[in-house]
PDB file of C-alpha atoms in Angstrom:
ATOM      1  CA  MET A   1     104.404  98.171  62.284  1.00  0.00           C
ATOM      2  CA  ALA A   2     104.814 101.894  62.753  1.00  0.00           C
ATOM      3  CA  THR A   3     106.979 103.651  60.176  1.00  0.00           C
ATOM      4  CA  THR A   4     109.083 106.766  60.596  1.00  0.00           C
ATOM      5  CA  ASN A   5     106.365 108.886  58.953  1.00  0.00           C
ATOM      6  CA  THR A   6     103.597 107.584  61.204  1.00  0.00           C
ATOM      7  CA  LYS A   7     105.728 108.140  64.301  1.00  0.00           C
ATOM      8  CA  SER A   8     106.466 111.719  63.222  1.00  0.00           C
ATOM      9  CA  THR A   9     102.777 112.316  62.530  1.00  0.00           C
ATOM     10  CA  ALA A  10     101.820 110.944  65.947  1.00  0.00           C
ATOM     11  CA  ARG A  11     104.346 113.191  67.680  1.00  0.00           C
ATOM     12  CA  LEU A  12     103.073 116.188  65.709  1.00  0.00           C
ATOM     13  CA  MET A  13      99.472 115.452  66.691  1.00  0.00           C
ATOM     14  CA  MET A  14     100.386 115.051  70.366  1.00  0.00           C
ATOM     15  CA  ALA A  15     102.595 118.141  70.474  1.00  0.00           C
ATOM     16  CA  PRO A  16      99.829 120.723  71.161  1.00  0.00           C
ATOM     17  CA  SER A  17      98.508 118.753  74.141  1.00  0.00           C
ATOM     18  CA  VAL A  18     101.984 118.174  75.524  1.00  0.00           C
ATOM     19  CA  ILE A  19     102.849 121.871  75.169  1.00  0.00           C
ATOM     20  CA  VAL A  20      99.631 122.971  76.880  1.00  0.00           C
ATOM     21  CA  LEU A  21     100.169 120.524  79.766  1.00  0.00           C
ATOM     22  CA  PHE A  22     103.780 121.636  80.086  1.00  0.00           C
ATOM     23  CA  ILE A  23     102.775 125.300  80.283  1.00  0.00           C
ATOM     24  CA  TRP A  24      99.949 124.398  82.688  1.00  0.00           C
ATOM     25  CA  MET A  25     102.525 122.826  85.000  1.00  0.00           C
ATOM     26  CA  LEU A  26     105.481 125.138  84.436  1.00  0.00           C
ATOM     27  CA  VAL A  27     103.807 128.542  84.918  1.00  0.00           C
ATOM     28  CA  PRO A  28     102.436 127.896  88.447  1.00  0.00           C
ATOM     29  CA  LEU A  29     105.704 126.248  89.461  1.00  0.00           C
ATOM     30  CA  ALA A  30     107.748 129.191  88.163  1.00  0.00           C
ATOM     31  CA  LEU A  31     105.508 131.716  89.932  1.00  0.00           C
ATOM     32  CA  THR A  32     105.703 129.752  93.184  1.00  0.00           C
ATOM     33  CA  LEU A  33     109.482 129.616  92.888  1.00  0.00           C
ATOM     34  CA  TRP A  34     109.609 133.390  92.281  1.00  0.00           C
ATOM     35  CA  PHE A  35     107.264 134.212  95.190  1.00  0.00           C
ATOM     36  CA  SER A  36     109.399 132.021  97.471  1.00  0.00           C
ATOM     37  CA  THR A  37     112.298 134.442  97.020  1.00  0.00           C
ATOM     38  CA  LEU A  38     110.236 137.530  98.029  1.00  0.00           C
ATOM     39  CA  ARG A  39     109.092 138.887 101.372  1.00  0.00           C
ATOM     40  CA  TYR A  40     105.516 138.783 100.111  1.00  0.00           C
ATOM     41  CA  THR A  41     102.599 139.114 102.562  1.00  0.00           C
ATOM     42  CA  PHE A  42      98.991 140.198 102.343  1.00  0.00           C
ATOM     43  CA  TYR A  43      99.641 143.023 104.811  1.00  0.00           C
ATOM     44  CA  ASP A  44     102.640 144.716 103.197  1.00  0.00           C
ATOM     45  CA  PRO A  45     102.594 146.008  99.591  1.00  0.00           C
ATOM     46  CA  ALA A  46     106.396 145.916  99.411  1.00  0.00           C
ATOM     47  CA  THR A  47     107.875 142.678  98.080  1.00  0.00           C
ATOM     48  CA  PRO A  48     111.679 142.884  98.447  1.00  0.00           C
ATOM     49  CA  PHE A  49     113.888 140.072  97.195  1.00  0.00           C
ATOM     50  CA  VAL A  50     115.176 137.984 100.123  1.00  0.00           C
ATOM     51  CA  GLY A  51     116.743 134.992  98.380  1.00  0.00           C
ATOM     52  CA  ILE A  52     116.584 131.810 100.460  1.00  0.00           C
ATOM     53  CA  GLU A  53     115.429 133.552 103.634  1.00  0.00           C
ATOM     54  CA  ASN A  54     111.923 132.102 103.328  1.00  0.00           C
ATOM     55  CA  TYR A  55     113.331 128.596 102.916  1.00  0.00           C
ATOM     56  CA  THR A  56     115.501 129.031 105.992  1.00  0.00           C
ATOM     57  CA  TYR A  57     112.551 130.299 108.008  1.00  0.00           C
ATOM     58  CA  PHE A  58     110.287 127.452 106.850  1.00  0.00           C
ATOM     59  CA  LEU A  59     112.817 124.661 107.394  1.00  0.00           C
ATOM     60  CA  THR A  60     113.774 125.923 110.861  1.00  0.00           C
ATOM     61  CA  ASP A  61     110.159 126.399 111.946  1.00  0.00           C
ATOM     62  CA  PRO A  62     109.374 123.805 114.668  1.00  0.00           C
ATOM     63  CA  ARG A  63     106.041 123.199 112.951  1.00  0.00           C
ATOM     64  CA  PHE A  64     107.861 121.919 109.859  1.00  0.00           C
ATOM     65  CA  ILE A  65     109.506 119.049 111.735  1.00  0.00           C
ATOM     66  CA  SER A  66     106.225 117.895 113.269  1.00  0.00           C
ATOM     67  CA  ALA A  67     104.351 118.338 109.968  1.00  0.00           C
ATOM     68  CA  PHE A  68     107.011 116.366 108.098  1.00  0.00           C
ATOM     69  CA  GLN A  69     106.892 113.570 110.668  1.00  0.00           C
ATOM     70  CA  ASN A  70     103.086 113.540 110.589  1.00  0.00           C
ATOM     71  CA  THR A  71     103.168 113.333 106.785  1.00  0.00           C
ATOM     72  CA  LEU A  72     105.425 110.284 106.845  1.00  0.00           C
ATOM     73  CA  ILE A  73     103.417 108.613 109.633  1.00  0.00           C
ATOM     74  CA  LEU A  74     100.153 109.307 107.816  1.00  0.00           C
ATOM     75  CA  VAL A  75     101.397 107.856 104.527  1.00  0.00           C
ATOM     76  CA  ALA A  76     103.012 104.813 106.153  1.00  0.00           C
ATOM     77  CA  GLY A  77     100.016 104.134 108.419  1.00  0.00           C
ATOM     78  CA  VAL A  78      97.446 104.325 105.640  1.00  0.00           C
ATOM     79  CA  LEU A  79      99.579 102.186 103.325  1.00  0.00           C
ATOM     80  CA  ALA A  80     100.029  99.529 106.025  1.00  0.00           C
ATOM     81  CA  ILE A  81      96.289  99.350 106.715  1.00  0.00           C
ATOM     82  CA  THR A  82      95.190  99.396 103.077  1.00  0.00           C
ATOM     83  CA  VAL A  83      97.777  96.924 101.785  1.00  0.00           C
ATOM     84  CA  ILE A  84      97.347  94.385 104.584  1.00  0.00           C
ATOM     85  CA  GLY A  85      93.610  94.922 104.981  1.00  0.00           C
ATOM     86  CA  GLY A  86      93.037  95.108 101.222  1.00  0.00           C
ATOM     87  CA  THR A  87      94.841  91.811 100.719  1.00  0.00           C
ATOM     88  CA  PHE A  88      92.743  90.123 103.406  1.00  0.00           C
ATOM     89  CA  VAL A  89      89.446  91.525 102.084  1.00  0.00           C
ATOM     90  CA  ALA A  90      90.371  90.638  98.499  1.00  0.00           C
ATOM     91  CA  LEU A  91      91.068  87.051  99.534  1.00  0.00           C
ATOM     92  CA  LEU A  92      87.644  86.868 101.165  1.00  0.00           C
ATOM     93  CA  LEU A  93      85.866  88.402  98.176  1.00  0.00           C
ATOM     94  CA  ASP A  94      87.646  85.996  95.839  1.00  0.00           C
ATOM     95  CA  GLN A  95      85.710  83.106  97.398  1.00  0.00           C
ATOM     96  CA  GLU A  96      82.316  81.945  96.171  1.00  0.00           C
ATOM     97  CA  PHE A  97      79.470  82.815  98.560  1.00  0.00           C
ATOM     98  CA  PHE A  98      75.844  83.944  98.492  1.00  0.00           C
ATOM     99  CA  GLY A  99      75.405  87.636  97.685  1.00  0.00           C
ATOM    100  CA  GLN A 100      78.966  88.017  96.402  1.00  0.00           C
ATOM    101  CA  SER A 101      78.124  90.825  93.957  1.00  0.00           C
ATOM    102  CA  GLN A 102      76.243  92.850  96.580  1.00  0.00           C
ATOM    103  CA  VAL A 103      79.045  92.491  99.127  1.00  0.00           C
ATOM    104  CA  ARG A 104      81.640  93.587  96.593  1.00  0.00           C
ATOM    105  CA  LEU A 105      79.570  96.675  95.799  1.00  0.00           C
ATOM    106  CA  LEU A 106      79.274  97.570  99.497  1.00  0.00           C
ATOM    107  CA  VAL A 107      82.999  97.094 100.043  1.00  0.00           C
ATOM    108  CA  LEU A 108      83.834  99.429  97.148  1.00  0.00           C
ATOM    109  CA  ALA A 109      81.301 102.111  98.141  1.00  0.00           C
ATOM    110  CA  PRO A 110      83.539 104.148 100.534  1.00  0.00           C
ATOM    111  CA  PHE A 111      85.935 104.947  97.701  1.00  0.00           C
ATOM    112  CA  PHE A 112      83.236 107.060  96.022  1.00  0.00           C
ATOM    113  CA  VAL A 113      82.524 109.163  99.134  1.00  0.00           C
ATOM    114  CA  MET A 114      83.973 112.689  99.046  1.00  0.00           C
ATOM    115  CA  PRO A 115      86.757 113.273 101.604  1.00  0.00           C
ATOM    116  CA  THR A 116      84.823 116.070 103.336  1.00  0.00           C
ATOM    117  CA  VAL A 117      81.702 113.929 103.688  1.00  0.00           C
ATOM    118  CA  ALA A 118      83.692 110.941 104.941  1.00  0.00           C
ATOM    119  CA  ALA A 119      85.449 113.104 107.518  1.00  0.00           C
ATOM    120  CA  LEU A 120      82.128 114.534 108.744  1.00  0.00           C
ATOM    121  CA  VAL A 121      80.581 111.077 109.018  1.00  0.00           C
ATOM    122  CA  TRP A 122      83.486 109.733 111.060  1.00  0.00           C
ATOM    123  CA  LYS A 123      83.702 112.855 113.196  1.00  0.00           C
ATOM    124  CA  ASN A 124      80.008 113.078 114.108  1.00  0.00           C
ATOM    125  CA  MET A 125      78.649 109.545 113.760  1.00  0.00           C
ATOM    126  CA  MET A 126      81.578 107.250 114.549  1.00  0.00           C
ATOM    127  CA  MET A 127      84.201 108.944 116.754  1.00  0.00           C
ATOM    128  CA  ASN A 128      82.065 111.356 118.748  1.00  0.00           C
ATOM    129  CA  PRO A 129      82.503 110.376 122.440  1.00  0.00           C
ATOM    130  CA  VAL A 130      78.891 111.252 123.335  1.00  0.00           C
ATOM    131  CA  TYR A 131      76.719 109.845 120.556  1.00  0.00           C
ATOM    132  CA  GLY A 132      79.194 108.121 118.244  1.00  0.00           C
ATOM    133  CA  VAL A 133      78.922 104.451 117.347  1.00  0.00           C
ATOM    134  CA  ILE A 134      82.384 103.590 118.680  1.00  0.00           C
ATOM    135  CA  GLY A 135      81.646 105.317 122.017  1.00  0.00           C
ATOM    136  CA  TRP A 136      78.344 103.448 122.289  1.00  0.00           C
ATOM    137  CA  LEU A 137      80.092 100.117 121.661  1.00  0.00           C
ATOM    138  CA  LEU A 138      82.685 100.866 124.341  1.00  0.00           C
ATOM    139  CA  GLN A 139      79.998 101.824 126.858  1.00  0.00           C
ATOM    140  CA  SER A 140      78.037  98.668 126.059  1.00  0.00           C
ATOM    141  CA  VAL A 141      80.967  96.555 127.284  1.00  0.00           C
ATOM    142  CA  GLY A 142      81.585  98.718 130.356  1.00  0.00           C
ATOM    143  CA  LEU A 143      84.407 100.871 129.007  1.00  0.00           C
ATOM    144  CA  GLN A 144      84.696 104.648 128.966  1.00  0.00           C
ATOM    145  CA  PRO A 145      84.259 106.333 125.577  1.00  0.00           C
ATOM    146  CA  ILE A 146      87.328 107.905 123.997  1.00  0.00           C
ATOM    147  CA  ASN A 147      87.516 111.350 122.459  1.00  0.00           C
ATOM    148  CA  TRP A 148      89.458 110.076 119.463  1.00  0.00           C
ATOM    149  CA  LEU A 149      89.987 113.354 117.611  1.00  0.00           C
ATOM    150  CA  THR A 150      91.319 115.064 120.752  1.00  0.00           C
ATOM    151  CA  ASP A 151      93.325 112.278 122.374  1.00  0.00           C
ATOM    152  CA  TYR A 152      94.536 110.483 119.215  1.00  0.00           C
ATOM    153  CA  PRO A 153      94.155 112.990 116.341  1.00  0.00           C
ATOM    154  CA  LEU A 154      96.707 111.581 113.906  1.00  0.00           C
ATOM    155  CA  PHE A 155      95.602 107.991 114.463  1.00  0.00           C
ATOM    156  CA  SER A 156      91.998 109.036 113.865  1.00  0.00           C
ATOM    157  CA  ILE A 157      92.904 110.706 110.582  1.00  0.00           C
ATOM    158  CA  ILE A 158      94.838 107.619 109.495  1.00  0.00           C
ATOM    159  CA  VAL A 159      91.765 105.470 110.155  1.00  0.00           C
ATOM    160  CA  ILE A 160      89.495 107.815 108.196  1.00  0.00           C
ATOM    161  CA  VAL A 161      91.811 108.055 105.197  1.00  0.00           C
ATOM    162  CA  ALA A 162      92.503 104.301 105.252  1.00  0.00           C
ATOM    163  CA  TRP A 163      88.743 103.627 105.283  1.00  0.00           C
ATOM    164  CA  MET A 164      88.438 105.664 102.091  1.00  0.00           C
ATOM    165  CA  TRP A 165      91.390 104.045 100.282  1.00  0.00           C
ATOM    166  CA  LEU A 166      90.836 100.449 101.392  1.00  0.00           C
ATOM    167  CA  PRO A 167      88.279  99.790  98.595  1.00  0.00           C
ATOM    168  CA  PHE A 168      90.766 100.946  95.956  1.00  0.00           C
ATOM    169  CA  ALA A 169      93.432  98.544  97.194  1.00  0.00           C
ATOM    170  CA  THR A 170      90.853  95.770  97.494  1.00  0.00           C
ATOM    171  CA  LEU A 171      89.695  96.272  93.898  1.00  0.00           C
ATOM    172  CA  ILE A 172      93.239  96.145  92.490  1.00  0.00           C
ATOM    173  CA  PHE A 173      94.159  93.109  94.580  1.00  0.00           C
ATOM    174  CA  LEU A 174      90.932  91.292  93.692  1.00  0.00           C
ATOM    175  CA  THR A 175      91.617  91.833  89.998  1.00  0.00           C
ATOM    176  CA  SER A 176      95.105  90.423  90.493  1.00  0.00           C
ATOM    177  CA  LEU A 177      93.778  87.378  92.350  1.00  0.00           C
ATOM    178  CA  GLN A 178      91.273  86.610  89.606  1.00  0.00           C
ATOM    179  CA  SER A 179      94.118  86.429  87.095  1.00  0.00           C
ATOM    180  CA  LEU A 180      95.879  83.749  89.129  1.00  0.00           C
ATOM    181  CA  ALA A 181      95.569  80.307  87.537  1.00  0.00           C
ATOM    182  CA  GLU A 182      93.778  77.870  89.825  1.00  0.00           C
ATOM    183  CA  ASP A 183      95.829  74.926  88.592  1.00  0.00           C
ATOM    184  CA  GLN A 184      98.873  76.292  90.451  1.00  0.00           C
ATOM    185  CA  LYS A 185      96.982  76.192  93.736  1.00  0.00           C
ATOM    186  CA  GLU A 186      95.572  72.761  92.982  1.00  0.00           C
ATOM    187  CA  ALA A 187      99.019  71.387  92.169  1.00  0.00           C
ATOM    188  CA  ALA A 188     100.407  72.833  95.412  1.00  0.00           C
ATOM    189  CA  GLU A 189      97.534  71.295  97.415  1.00  0.00           C
ATOM    190  CA  MET A 190      98.173  67.915  95.815  1.00  0.00           C
ATOM    191  CA  ASP A 191     101.806  68.205  96.887  1.00  0.00           C
ATOM    192  CA  GLY A 192     100.678  68.753 100.472  1.00  0.00           C
ATOM    193  CA  ALA A 193     101.079  72.536 100.720  1.00  0.00           C
ATOM    194  CA  GLY A 194      98.956  74.242 103.372  1.00  0.00           C
ATOM    195  CA  ILE A 195      96.948  77.451 103.118  1.00  0.00           C
ATOM    196  CA  LEU A 196      99.755  79.634 104.447  1.00  0.00           C
ATOM    197  CA  SER A 197     102.338  78.065 102.160  1.00  0.00           C
ATOM    198  CA  ILE A 198     100.118  78.615  99.117  1.00  0.00           C
ATOM    199  CA  PHE A 199      99.574  82.234 100.125  1.00  0.00           C
ATOM    200  CA  PHE A 200     103.232  83.123 100.779  1.00  0.00           C
ATOM    201  CA  TYR A 201     104.780  81.169  97.890  1.00  0.00           C
ATOM    202  CA  ILE A 202     102.113  81.452  95.150  1.00  0.00           C
ATOM    203  CA  THR A 203      99.454  84.073  95.869  1.00  0.00           C
ATOM    204  CA  LEU A 204     101.623  86.812  97.363  1.00  0.00           C
ATOM    205  CA  PRO A 205     104.353  86.700  94.659  1.00  0.00           C
ATOM    206  CA  HIS A 206     101.594  86.876  92.033  1.00  0.00           C
ATOM    207  CA  MET A 207     100.181  89.999  93.735  1.00  0.00           C
ATOM    208  CA  LYS A 208     103.568  91.745  93.979  1.00  0.00           C
ATOM    209  CA  ARG A 209     102.990  93.991  90.979  1.00  0.00           C
ATOM    210  CA  ALA A 210      99.509  94.942  92.121  1.00  0.00           C
ATOM    211  CA  ILE A 211     100.784  95.785  95.604  1.00  0.00           C
ATOM    212  CA  THR A 212     103.548  97.950  94.143  1.00  0.00           C
ATOM    213  CA  VAL A 213     101.125  99.865  91.917  1.00  0.00           C
ATOM    214  CA  VAL A 214      98.758 100.446  94.850  1.00  0.00           C
ATOM    215  CA  ILE A 215     101.605 101.789  96.974  1.00  0.00           C
ATOM    216  CA  LEU A 216     102.716 104.127  94.180  1.00  0.00           C
ATOM    217  CA  ILE A 217      99.282 105.551  93.370  1.00  0.00           C
ATOM    218  CA  GLN A 218      98.167 105.905  96.978  1.00  0.00           C
ATOM    219  CA  THR A 219     101.386 107.589  98.061  1.00  0.00           C
ATOM    220  CA  ILE A 220     100.957 110.294  95.425  1.00  0.00           C
ATOM    221  CA  PHE A 221      97.513 111.154  96.772  1.00  0.00           C
ATOM    222  CA  LEU A 222      98.308 110.639 100.456  1.00  0.00           C
ATOM    223  CA  LEU A 223     101.055 113.255 100.305  1.00  0.00           C
ATOM    224  CA  SER A 224      98.344 115.865  99.621  1.00  0.00           C
ATOM    225  CA  VAL A 225      95.749 114.964 102.280  1.00  0.00           C
ATOM    226  CA  TYR A 226      94.047 118.136 103.501  1.00  0.00           C
ATOM    227  CA  ALA A 227      90.239 117.966 103.752  1.00  0.00           C
ATOM    228  CA  GLU A 228      90.179 115.198 106.358  1.00  0.00           C
ATOM    229  CA  ILE A 229      92.476 117.182 108.678  1.00  0.00           C
ATOM    230  CA  PHE A 230      90.609 120.445 108.179  1.00  0.00           C
ATOM    231  CA  VAL A 231      87.193 118.920 108.906  1.00  0.00           C
ATOM    232  CA  THR A 232      88.143 116.723 111.869  1.00  0.00           C
ATOM    233  CA  THR A 233      90.926 118.282 113.957  1.00  0.00           C
ATOM    234  CA  GLY A 234      91.418 121.665 112.300  1.00  0.00           C
ATOM    235  CA  GLY A 235      95.171 121.155 112.319  1.00  0.00           C
ATOM    236  CA  GLY A 236      97.508 121.567 115.253  1.00  0.00           C
ATOM    237  CA  VAL A 237     100.958 120.188 115.953  1.00  0.00           C
ATOM    238  CA  ALA A 238      99.657 116.671 116.547  1.00  0.00           C
ATOM    239  CA  SER A 239      97.846 116.258 113.226  1.00  0.00           C
ATOM    240  CA  SER A 240      99.050 118.841 110.667  1.00  0.00           C
ATOM    241  CA  ASN A 241     100.903 117.527 107.620  1.00  0.00           C
ATOM    242  CA  LEU A 242     102.921 119.537 105.097  1.00  0.00           C
ATOM    243  CA  PRO A 243      99.972 120.570 102.865  1.00  0.00           C
ATOM    244  CA  PHE A 244      97.946 121.702 105.884  1.00  0.00           C
ATOM    245  CA  LEU A 245     100.895 123.641 107.336  1.00  0.00           C
ATOM    246  CA  ILE A 246     101.476 125.440 104.024  1.00  0.00           C
ATOM    247  CA  ALA A 247      97.786 126.281 103.705  1.00  0.00           C
ATOM    248  CA  SER A 248      97.730 127.577 107.284  1.00  0.00           C
ATOM    249  CA  ILE A 249     100.715 129.846 106.679  1.00  0.00           C
ATOM    250  CA  ILE A 250      99.083 131.527 103.704  1.00  0.00           C
ATOM    251  CA  SER A 251      95.485 131.601 104.976  1.00  0.00           C
ATOM    252  CA  LEU A 252      96.034 132.490 108.639  1.00  0.00           C
ATOM    253  CA  GLU A 253      99.311 134.406 108.507  1.00  0.00           C
ATOM    254  CA  GLY A 254      99.048 135.805 104.982  1.00  0.00           C
ATOM    255  CA  ASP A 255     102.710 134.971 104.343  1.00  0.00           C
ATOM    256  CA  VAL A 256     102.798 134.125 100.644  1.00  0.00           C
ATOM    257  CA  GLY A 257     106.602 134.005 100.485  1.00  0.00           C
ATOM    258  CA  THR A 258     107.058 131.429 103.238  1.00  0.00           C
ATOM    259  CA  ALA A 259     104.091 129.405 102.001  1.00  0.00           C
ATOM    260  CA  SER A 260     105.579 129.367  98.500  1.00  0.00           C
ATOM    261  CA  ALA A 261     108.898 128.178  99.908  1.00  0.00           C
ATOM    262  CA  GLY A 262     107.023 125.451 101.760  1.00  0.00           C
ATOM    263  CA  GLY A 263     105.288 124.489  98.531  1.00  0.00           C
ATOM    264  CA  ILE A 264     108.617 124.077  96.762  1.00  0.00           C
ATOM    265  CA  VAL A 265     109.911 121.968  99.655  1.00  0.00           C
ATOM    266  CA  ALA A 266     106.775 119.807  99.458  1.00  0.00           C
ATOM    267  CA  VAL A 267     107.275 119.374  95.706  1.00  0.00           C
ATOM    268  CA  VAL A 268     110.875 118.284  96.251  1.00  0.00           C
ATOM    269  CA  VAL A 269     109.825 115.792  98.937  1.00  0.00           C
ATOM    270  CA  ALA A 270     107.040 114.413  96.724  1.00  0.00           C
ATOM    271  CA  ASN A 271     109.413 114.011  93.776  1.00  0.00           C
ATOM    272  CA  ILE A 272     112.000 112.200  95.887  1.00  0.00           C
ATOM    273  CA  VAL A 273     109.346 109.763  97.095  1.00  0.00           C
ATOM    274  CA  SER A 274     107.931 109.377  93.569  1.00  0.00           C
ATOM    275  CA  ILE A 275     111.338 108.674  92.010  1.00  0.00           C
ATOM    276  CA  PHE A 276     112.010 106.021  94.649  1.00  0.00           C
ATOM    277  CA  LEU A 277     108.617 104.395  94.094  1.00  0.00           C
ATOM    278  CA  VAL A 278     108.842 104.571  90.296  1.00  0.00           C
ATOM    279  CA  ARG A 279     112.155 102.723  90.439  1.00  0.00           C
ATOM    280  CA  LEU A 280     110.584 100.173  92.762  1.00  0.00           C
ATOM    281  CA  VAL A 281     107.673  99.706  90.374  1.00  0.00           C
ATOM    282  CA  GLY A 282     110.040  99.372  87.433  1.00  0.00           C
ATOM    283  CA  LYS A 283     112.009  96.611  89.128  1.00  0.00           C
ATOM    284  CA  ASN A 284     108.860  94.689  89.991  1.00  0.00           C
ATOM    285  CA  LEU A 285     107.422  95.054  86.490  1.00  0.00           C
ATOM    286  CA  GLU A 286     110.640  93.771  84.978  1.00  0.00           C
ATOM    287  CA  ALA A 287     110.749  90.802  87.346  1.00  0.00           C
TER     288      ALA A 287
END
């Protein structure tokens, strides 16, 4: 059992790391907050104080509304695909079959592909209307190929990002399924329960914590998706999210002040979502 002295020693040993991490986080945030109150651009050496003018300009920009909507749709779409698809794939991988280890390795492989590489593969080899695999499959059944990245840009990005995160969800869900006692299923089968009843009343409640953790972790990363949009569609109203809009403001327009204000807004949005999800996770872990 830890004593008061050992607890004090542990805190003292952790203090330098905590202080460094705090400074590492606080300094960039403070500078961003300061720049957001200045009329600071790459093309004008003067940086007058303008207060909340940059925030007003960013929040009233029509691009902000579309980027905010795209961010929410992207996060919700990827979560829906990965949670539902990951559950289904995990159930399949939990069964005994020939080559189980090899199949599991192949299913997990996309998670280790860099976002830029994955986006290039999908853009040039899968979704290209001329020589892409999907276009070839549509032509083989007599249908016209679709220019996915032009006609359905946001949906295409959701598919690409979901393809990358599906293995992560599958791995977490498979681990959860393997911790489920088989005697519960056997007892339910002996009582006449069907496959669907066993899934909804035994398997799914057992996976609740794993599903919650997957939603929490994926949401944190999905709020910062950038590479997939840059490589595939290059932005635009139909596919830009908040991180891409902020990057475009500072890289194309050179407006550091407005981009900094957008960064603070994005941080606030991310923290609101995180607080909500952390509370959700806490309730499920206590259940």
